[in-house]
Amino acid sequence: MSKPCVFIISAPSGSGKSTLVNGLMEIDKRLRFSISYTTRQLRGKEKHGENYYFVSREAFEERIAAREFLEHAEVFGNYYGTHQSEIEFAEREGKDLLLDIDVQGAAQLKERIPDAVSIFVLAPSREILERRLRSRGEDSEEVVRRRLLKAADEIRNYNRYDYVLVNHEIADSVSTLVSIVRAERVKRIRVEDQIRPILAGFEKG
Ligand code: 5GP
């Protein structure tokens, strides 16, 4: 079985990333969404084992010490990390892996898996991002301000990514993501394993 392709999506909160990820997953059934570990509290309708594995700080730190994470980072005072088993799960299912992780995690993952494909999503302007954050009504004024500061920090790192997608219009952005995923899958280095038997068939004479 060929090795899973790893796709990383990062975006400041309010960029519309979750909607895009859901849209992409809906269309591309060969993607497995990587479920991260986190120490933050459950929100709204979230479920353990579906959105995240929600664990205590102690449990998370034990896993860091045991080097179980492919990458991990502290975001807004909570730990988040991708467990190494996610790659094995994807491989077993014959799927590619899609990770929604922050800029720090994306940099760590690129170090470990250099041919991972990274995509940065951003809102068309600061005003639009701010409006989206406020209209969600999820955060206090203080948190909105913190998210905007973090967004500025993250956006400065856009040049570490392979692709940068300005999210003007959801349907358009989803179709761009679908195209990126499809094109990356047929890059020569990823299809060598499929080519060899085809070539061998021709060389039999
Ligand atoms: P939220 O708490 O809103 O679900 O996520 C906050 C931030 O943490 C988002 O930017 C998200 O991409 C990031 N994040 C989620 N899971 C991981 C992970 O496993 N590793 C890293 N580095 N960041 C993550």
mmCIF file of N, CA and C and ligand atoms in Angstrom, residues 11 17 36 40 43 52 71 73 75 80-82 100-102 105, ligand 1:
data_model
loop_
_atom_site.group_PDB
_atom_site.id
_atom_site.type_symbol
_atom_site.label_atom_id
_atom_site.label_comp_id
_atom_site.label_asym_id
_atom_site.label_seq_id
_atom_site.Cartn_x
_atom_site.Cartn_y
_atom_site.Cartn_z
ATOM 1 N N ALA A 11 -4.932 28.165 9.600
ATOM 2 C CA ALA A 11 -5.603 29.438 9.352
ATOM 3 C C ALA A 11 -5.884 30.113 10.674
ATOM 4 N N LYS A 17 -11.980 28.339 8.132
ATOM 5 C CA LYS A 17 -11.285 27.076 7.901
ATOM 6 C C LYS A 17 -12.152 25.837 8.139
ATOM 7 N N SER A 36 -6.909 15.484 16.816
ATOM 8 C CA SER A 36 -5.823 15.886 17.705
ATOM 9 C C SER A 36 -6.148 15.631 19.169
ATOM 10 N N ARG A 40 -7.761 21.636 26.074
ATOM 11 C CA ARG A 40 -8.822 22.623 26.310
ATOM 12 C C ARG A 40 -10.151 21.925 26.618
ATOM 13 N N ARG A 43 -16.295 22.289 23.786
ATOM 14 C CA ARG A 43 -17.184 23.426 23.485
ATOM 15 C C ARG A 43 -18.439 22.896 22.806
ATOM 16 N N TYR A 52 -11.902 16.134 19.014
ATOM 17 C CA TYR A 52 -10.581 16.019 19.658
ATOM 18 C C TYR A 52 -10.623 14.858 20.634
ATOM 19 N N GLU A 71 3.783 16.169 16.354
ATOM 20 C CA GLU A 71 4.005 17.594 16.617
ATOM 21 C C GLU A 71 3.085 17.976 17.749
ATOM 22 N N ALA A 73 1.905 21.761 20.218
ATOM 23 C CA ALA A 73 2.141 23.186 20.461
ATOM 24 C C ALA A 73 1.185 23.677 21.528
ATOM 25 N N VAL A 75 -1.418 26.583 22.289
ATOM 26 C CA VAL A 75 -2.205 27.607 21.595
ATOM 27 C C VAL A 75 -3.221 28.161 22.593
ATOM 28 N N TYR A 80 -2.082 21.316 22.223
ATOM 29 C CA TYR A 80 -2.705 20.606 21.106
ATOM 30 C C TYR A 80 -1.622 19.742 20.484
ATOM 31 N N GLY A 81 -1.965 18.533 20.055
ATOM 32 C CA GLY A 81 -0.941 17.700 19.431
ATOM 33 C C GLY A 81 -1.521 16.628 18.533
ATOM 34 N N THR A 82 -0.702 16.236 17.548
ATOM 35 C CA THR A 82 -1.091 15.168 16.625
ATOM 36 C C THR A 82 -0.373 13.883 17.043
ATOM 37 N N ASP A 100 -5.674 19.787 10.658
ATOM 38 C CA ASP A 100 -6.004 21.191 10.904
ATOM 39 C C ASP A 100 -5.180 21.588 12.127
ATOM 40 N N ILE A 101 -4.012 22.175 11.875
ATOM 41 C CA ILE A 101 -3.123 22.501 12.997
ATOM 42 C C ILE A 101 -2.561 23.915 12.837
ATOM 43 N N ASP A 102 -1.986 24.444 13.907
ATOM 44 C CA ASP A 102 -1.539 25.838 13.844
ATOM 45 C C ASP A 102 -0.153 25.953 13.181
ATOM 46 N N GLY A 105 2.758 23.971 14.778
ATOM 47 C CA GLY A 105 2.650 22.543 14.502
ATOM 48 C C GLY A 105 2.992 22.221 13.055
HETATM 49 P P1 5GP B 1 -9.694 25.324 18.561
HETATM 50 O O1 5GP B 1 -9.478 25.352 20.048
HETATM 51 O O2 5GP B 1 -10.405 26.577 18.092
HETATM 52 O O3 5GP B 1 -10.352 24.050 18.113
HETATM 53 O O4 5GP B 1 -8.258 25.334 17.870
HETATM 54 C C1 5GP B 1 -7.350 26.339 18.159
HETATM 55 C C2 5GP B 1 -6.138 26.209 17.253
HETATM 56 O O5 5GP B 1 -5.424 25.013 17.542
HETATM 57 C C3 5GP B 1 -6.462 26.174 15.769
HETATM 58 O O6 5GP B 1 -5.589 27.090 15.114
HETATM 59 C C4 5GP B 1 -6.124 24.760 15.347
HETATM 60 O O7 5GP B 1 -5.650 24.704 14.022
HETATM 61 C C5 5GP B 1 -5.021 24.424 16.325
HETATM 62 N N1 5GP B 1 -4.855 22.968 16.497
HETATM 63 C C6 5GP B 1 -5.824 22.019 16.565
HETATM 64 N N2 5GP B 1 -5.276 20.811 16.706
HETATM 65 C C7 5GP B 1 -3.933 20.984 16.700
HETATM 66 C C8 5GP B 1 -2.816 20.089 16.802
HETATM 67 O O8 5GP B 1 -2.920 18.874 16.908
HETATM 68 N N3 5GP B 1 -1.595 20.658 16.779
HETATM 69 C C9 5GP B 1 -1.390 22.002 16.656
HETATM 70 N N4 5GP B 1 -0.136 22.443 16.609
HETATM 71 N N5 5GP B 1 -2.415 22.869 16.554
HETATM 72 C C10 5GP B 1 -3.673 22.360 16.586
#
